[in-house]
Tab-separated table of C-alpha atoms in Angstrom:
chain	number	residue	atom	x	y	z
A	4	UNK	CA	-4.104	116.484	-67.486
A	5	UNK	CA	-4.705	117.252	-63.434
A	6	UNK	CA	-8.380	115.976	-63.337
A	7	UNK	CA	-7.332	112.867	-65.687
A	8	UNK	CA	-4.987	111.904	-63.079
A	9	UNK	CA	-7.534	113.076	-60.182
A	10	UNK	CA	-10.465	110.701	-61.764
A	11	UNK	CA	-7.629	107.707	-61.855
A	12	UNK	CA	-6.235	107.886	-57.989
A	13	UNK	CA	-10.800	108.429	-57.298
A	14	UNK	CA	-10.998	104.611	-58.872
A	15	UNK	CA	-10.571	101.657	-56.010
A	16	UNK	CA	-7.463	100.077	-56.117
A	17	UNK	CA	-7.945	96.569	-57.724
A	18	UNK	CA	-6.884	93.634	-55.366
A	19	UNK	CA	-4.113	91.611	-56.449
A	20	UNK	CA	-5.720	88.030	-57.308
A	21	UNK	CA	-4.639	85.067	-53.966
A	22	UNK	CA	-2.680	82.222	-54.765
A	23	UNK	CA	-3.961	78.946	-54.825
A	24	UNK	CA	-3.255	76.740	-52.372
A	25	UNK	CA	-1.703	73.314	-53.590
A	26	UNK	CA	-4.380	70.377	-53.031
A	27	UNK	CA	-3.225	67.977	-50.420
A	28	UNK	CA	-2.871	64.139	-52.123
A	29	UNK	CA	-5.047	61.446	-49.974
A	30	UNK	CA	-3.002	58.911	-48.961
A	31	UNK	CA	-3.252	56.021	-51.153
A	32	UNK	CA	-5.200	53.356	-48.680
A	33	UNK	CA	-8.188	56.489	-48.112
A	34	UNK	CA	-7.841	56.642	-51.897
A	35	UNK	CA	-8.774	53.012	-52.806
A	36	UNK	CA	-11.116	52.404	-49.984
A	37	UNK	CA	-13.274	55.523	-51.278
A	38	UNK	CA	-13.034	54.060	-54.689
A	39	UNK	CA	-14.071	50.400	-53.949
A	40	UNK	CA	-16.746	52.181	-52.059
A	41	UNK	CA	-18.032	54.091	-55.264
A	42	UNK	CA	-17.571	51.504	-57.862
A	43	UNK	CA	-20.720	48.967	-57.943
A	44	UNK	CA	-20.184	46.024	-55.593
A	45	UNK	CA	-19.971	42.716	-57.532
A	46	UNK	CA	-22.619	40.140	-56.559
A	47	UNK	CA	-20.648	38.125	-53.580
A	48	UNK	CA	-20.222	34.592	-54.268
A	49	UNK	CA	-21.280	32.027	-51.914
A	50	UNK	CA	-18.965	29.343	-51.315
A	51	UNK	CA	-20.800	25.746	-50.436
A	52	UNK	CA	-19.043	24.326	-47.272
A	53	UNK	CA	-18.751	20.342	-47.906
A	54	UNK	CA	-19.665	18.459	-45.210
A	55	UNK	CA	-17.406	16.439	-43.529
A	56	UNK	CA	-18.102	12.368	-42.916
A	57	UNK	CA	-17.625	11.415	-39.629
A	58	UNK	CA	-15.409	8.360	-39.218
A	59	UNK	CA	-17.134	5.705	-37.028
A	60	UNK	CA	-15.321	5.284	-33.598
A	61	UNK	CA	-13.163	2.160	-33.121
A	62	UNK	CA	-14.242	-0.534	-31.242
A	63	UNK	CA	-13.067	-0.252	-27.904
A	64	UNK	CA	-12.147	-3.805	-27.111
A	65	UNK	CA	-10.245	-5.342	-23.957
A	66	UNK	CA	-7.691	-5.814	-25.918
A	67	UNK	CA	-7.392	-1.990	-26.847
A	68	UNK	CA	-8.343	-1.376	-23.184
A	69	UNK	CA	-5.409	-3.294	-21.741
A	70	UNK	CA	-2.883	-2.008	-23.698
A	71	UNK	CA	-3.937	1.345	-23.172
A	72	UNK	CA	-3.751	0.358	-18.966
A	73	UNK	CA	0.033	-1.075	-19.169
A	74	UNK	CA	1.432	1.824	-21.285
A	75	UNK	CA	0.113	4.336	-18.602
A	76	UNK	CA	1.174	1.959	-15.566
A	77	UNK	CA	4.897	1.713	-17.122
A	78	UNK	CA	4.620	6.098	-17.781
A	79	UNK	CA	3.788	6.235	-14.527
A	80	UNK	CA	6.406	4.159	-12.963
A	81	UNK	CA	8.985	5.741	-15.564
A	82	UNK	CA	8.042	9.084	-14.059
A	83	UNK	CA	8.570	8.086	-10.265
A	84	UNK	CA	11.472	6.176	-11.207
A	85	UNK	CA	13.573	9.827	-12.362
A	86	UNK	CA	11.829	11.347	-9.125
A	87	UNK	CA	14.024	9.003	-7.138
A	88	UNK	CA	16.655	8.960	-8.749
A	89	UNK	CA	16.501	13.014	-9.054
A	90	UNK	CA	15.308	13.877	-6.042
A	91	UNK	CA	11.829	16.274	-5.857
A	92	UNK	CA	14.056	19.200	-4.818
A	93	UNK	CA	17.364	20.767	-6.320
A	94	UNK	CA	19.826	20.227	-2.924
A	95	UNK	CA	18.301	16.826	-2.188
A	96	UNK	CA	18.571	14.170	-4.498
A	97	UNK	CA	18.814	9.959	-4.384
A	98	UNK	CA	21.711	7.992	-5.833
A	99	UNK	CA	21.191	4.870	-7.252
A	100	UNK	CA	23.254	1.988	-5.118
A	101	UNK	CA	25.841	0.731	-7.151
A	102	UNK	CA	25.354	-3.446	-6.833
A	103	UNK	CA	28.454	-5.607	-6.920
A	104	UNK	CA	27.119	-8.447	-6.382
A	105	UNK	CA	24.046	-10.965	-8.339
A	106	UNK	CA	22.922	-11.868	-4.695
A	107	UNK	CA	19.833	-10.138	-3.116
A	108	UNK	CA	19.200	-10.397	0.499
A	109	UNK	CA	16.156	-9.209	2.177
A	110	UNK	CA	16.938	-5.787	4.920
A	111	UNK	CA	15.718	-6.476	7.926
A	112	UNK	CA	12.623	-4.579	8.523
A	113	UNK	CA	10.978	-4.129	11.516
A	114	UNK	CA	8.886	-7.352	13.305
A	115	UNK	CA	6.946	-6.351	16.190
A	116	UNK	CA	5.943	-8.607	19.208
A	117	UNK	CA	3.000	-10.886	18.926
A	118	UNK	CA	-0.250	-8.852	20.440
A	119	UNK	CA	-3.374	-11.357	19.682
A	120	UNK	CA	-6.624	-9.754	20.952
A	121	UNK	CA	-8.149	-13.240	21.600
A	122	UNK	CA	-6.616	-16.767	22.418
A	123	UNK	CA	-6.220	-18.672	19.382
A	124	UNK	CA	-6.816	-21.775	21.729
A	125	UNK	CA	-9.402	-21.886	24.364
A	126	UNK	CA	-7.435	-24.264	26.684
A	127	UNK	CA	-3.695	-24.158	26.498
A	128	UNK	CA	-2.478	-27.279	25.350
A	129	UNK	CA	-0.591	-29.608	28.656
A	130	UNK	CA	3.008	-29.657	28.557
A	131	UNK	CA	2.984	-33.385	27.316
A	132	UNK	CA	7.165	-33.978	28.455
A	133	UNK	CA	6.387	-33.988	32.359
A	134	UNK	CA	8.350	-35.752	34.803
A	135	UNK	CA	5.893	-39.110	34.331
A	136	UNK	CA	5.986	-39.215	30.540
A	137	UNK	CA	9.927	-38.803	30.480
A	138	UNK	CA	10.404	-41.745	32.975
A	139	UNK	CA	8.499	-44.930	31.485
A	140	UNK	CA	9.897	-47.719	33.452
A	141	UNK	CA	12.749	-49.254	35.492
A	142	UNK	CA	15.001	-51.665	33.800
A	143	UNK	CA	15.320	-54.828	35.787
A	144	UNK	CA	18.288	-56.883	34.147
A	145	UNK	CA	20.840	-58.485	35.561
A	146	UNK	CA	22.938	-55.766	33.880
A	147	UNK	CA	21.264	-52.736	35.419
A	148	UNK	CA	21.384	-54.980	38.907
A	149	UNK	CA	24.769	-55.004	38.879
A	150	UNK	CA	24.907	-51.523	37.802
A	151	UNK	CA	22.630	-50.659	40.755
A	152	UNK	CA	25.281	-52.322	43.221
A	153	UNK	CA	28.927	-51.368	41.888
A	154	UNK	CA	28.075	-48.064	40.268
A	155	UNK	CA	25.642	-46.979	42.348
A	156	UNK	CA	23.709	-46.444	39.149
A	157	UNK	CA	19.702	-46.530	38.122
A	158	UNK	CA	18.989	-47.562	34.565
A	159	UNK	CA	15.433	-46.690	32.786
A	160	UNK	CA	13.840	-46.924	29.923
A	161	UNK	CA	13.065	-42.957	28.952
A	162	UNK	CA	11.159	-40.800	26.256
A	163	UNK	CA	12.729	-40.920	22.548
A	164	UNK	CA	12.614	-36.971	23.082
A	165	UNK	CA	14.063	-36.346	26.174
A	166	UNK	CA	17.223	-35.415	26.680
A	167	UNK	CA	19.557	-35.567	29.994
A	168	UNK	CA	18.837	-32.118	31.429
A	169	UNK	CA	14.732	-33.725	31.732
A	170	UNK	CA	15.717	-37.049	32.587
A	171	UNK	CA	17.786	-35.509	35.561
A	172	UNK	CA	14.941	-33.485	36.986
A	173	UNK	CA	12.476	-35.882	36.443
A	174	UNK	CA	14.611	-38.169	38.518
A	175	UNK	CA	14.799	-35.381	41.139
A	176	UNK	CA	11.188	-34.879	41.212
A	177	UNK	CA	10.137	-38.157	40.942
A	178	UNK	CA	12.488	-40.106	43.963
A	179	UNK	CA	13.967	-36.872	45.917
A	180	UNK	CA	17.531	-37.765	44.759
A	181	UNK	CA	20.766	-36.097	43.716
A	182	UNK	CA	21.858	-36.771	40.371
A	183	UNK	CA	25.816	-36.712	39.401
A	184	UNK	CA	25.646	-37.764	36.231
A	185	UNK	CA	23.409	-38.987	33.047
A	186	UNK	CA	24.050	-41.174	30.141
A	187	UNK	CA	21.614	-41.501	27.118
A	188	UNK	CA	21.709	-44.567	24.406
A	189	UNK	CA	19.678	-45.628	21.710
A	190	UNK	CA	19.082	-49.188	21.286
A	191	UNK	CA	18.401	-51.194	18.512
A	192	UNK	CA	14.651	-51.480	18.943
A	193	UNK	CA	14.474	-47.845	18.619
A	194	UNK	CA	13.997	-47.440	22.778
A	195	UNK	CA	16.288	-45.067	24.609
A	196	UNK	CA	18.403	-46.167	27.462
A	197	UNK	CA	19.418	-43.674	30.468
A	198	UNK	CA	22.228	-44.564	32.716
A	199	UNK	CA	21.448	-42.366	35.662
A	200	UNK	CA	24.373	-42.272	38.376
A	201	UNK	CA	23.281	-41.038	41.936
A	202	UNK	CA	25.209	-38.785	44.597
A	203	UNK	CA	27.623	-39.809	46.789
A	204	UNK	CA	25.308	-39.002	50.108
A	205	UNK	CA	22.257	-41.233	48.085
A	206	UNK	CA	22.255	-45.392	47.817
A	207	UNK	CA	21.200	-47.054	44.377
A	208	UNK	CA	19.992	-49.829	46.628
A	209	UNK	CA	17.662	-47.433	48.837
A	210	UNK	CA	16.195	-46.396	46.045
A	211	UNK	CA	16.009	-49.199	44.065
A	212	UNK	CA	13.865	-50.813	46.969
A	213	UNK	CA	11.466	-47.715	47.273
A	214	UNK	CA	11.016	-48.104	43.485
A	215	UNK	CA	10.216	-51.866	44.472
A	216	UNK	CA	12.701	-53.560	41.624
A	217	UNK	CA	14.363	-55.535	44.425
């Protein structure tokens, strides 16, 4: 019985067989990809793009043309119409003036002076109401000679234009005389009439003779 036993501890120990190891499942995209890569690719169909026809272009007419000008002319005053009345920035901005009234009147702007570079006119033209254009002629009627020696008053026959400030300095210039006072009428012929009353130092008659009526 001893060498039976001696013979079975001689003989190797037999290893115990390893356990197997669970196989790991691919995850299911891998899976199909490898798949569709194994199976026999199907003969790819072509698809046939149609071609598309180009519409012709419309006719650009002035018609079209115009149209298209006035829609962008009233976009673009639109657009500067809400800057004014917005303002470009947040703190400032424009309020529209309220109008009470229908009637418009025209702000005064700004005018400046005349500054010509050149003279419109090469000669300036004569002062045409001088002292010898106001003054035609002396009346000589018995009227105005009686005016001459009670009222110590000339009477001429003047410009249509003139009024008594000119007639009274023409006087002055013309016969060295004061002048107190001037009247002006219109007479029927369509003549005008001057009454012209001298000082109390100067004589109607004087002057009356240096004019040479008497």
């Amino acid at each position: 019985m001893a060498p039976k036993k001696q013979a079975a501890a001689k003989k190797p120990a037999e290893k115990a067989p390893a356990k197997e190891e669970p196989k790991k499942k691919k995850p299911v995209a891998v899976a199909s990809a490898a798949a569709a890569a194994k199976a026999p690719s199907a003969p790819a169909t072509k698809k046939v793009k149609k071609e598309k026809k180009l519409k012709p272009a419309p006719r650009v007419t002035r018609k079209l043309i115009k149209k298209k000008l006035h829609d962008q002319a009233i976009a673009k005053a639109l657009k500067i119409s809400k800057k004014v009345i917005k303002g470009t920035d947040g703190d400032r901005k424009r309020t529209r003036k309220i109008r009470t009234s229908v009637h418009f009147k025209r702000p005064r702007t700004f005018r400046p002076p005349r500054n010509p570079k050149y003279p419109r006119k090469s000669i300036p033209t004569r002062n045409r109401m001088d002292a010898y254009n106001i003054i035609q002629y002396p009346l000589t009627t018995e009227a105005a000679m009686k005016k001459i020696e009670d009222n110590n008053t000339l009477v001429f026959v003047v410009h249509l234009k003139a009024n008594k400030y000119h007639i009274k300095a023409a006087v002055k210039k013309l016969y060295e005389v004061d002048v107190a006072k001037v009247n002006t009428l219109v007479r029927p012929d369509g003549k005008k009439k001057a009454y012209v009353r001298l000082a109390p130092d100067f004589d109607a008659l004087d002057v009356a003779n240096k004019i040479g009526i008497i």
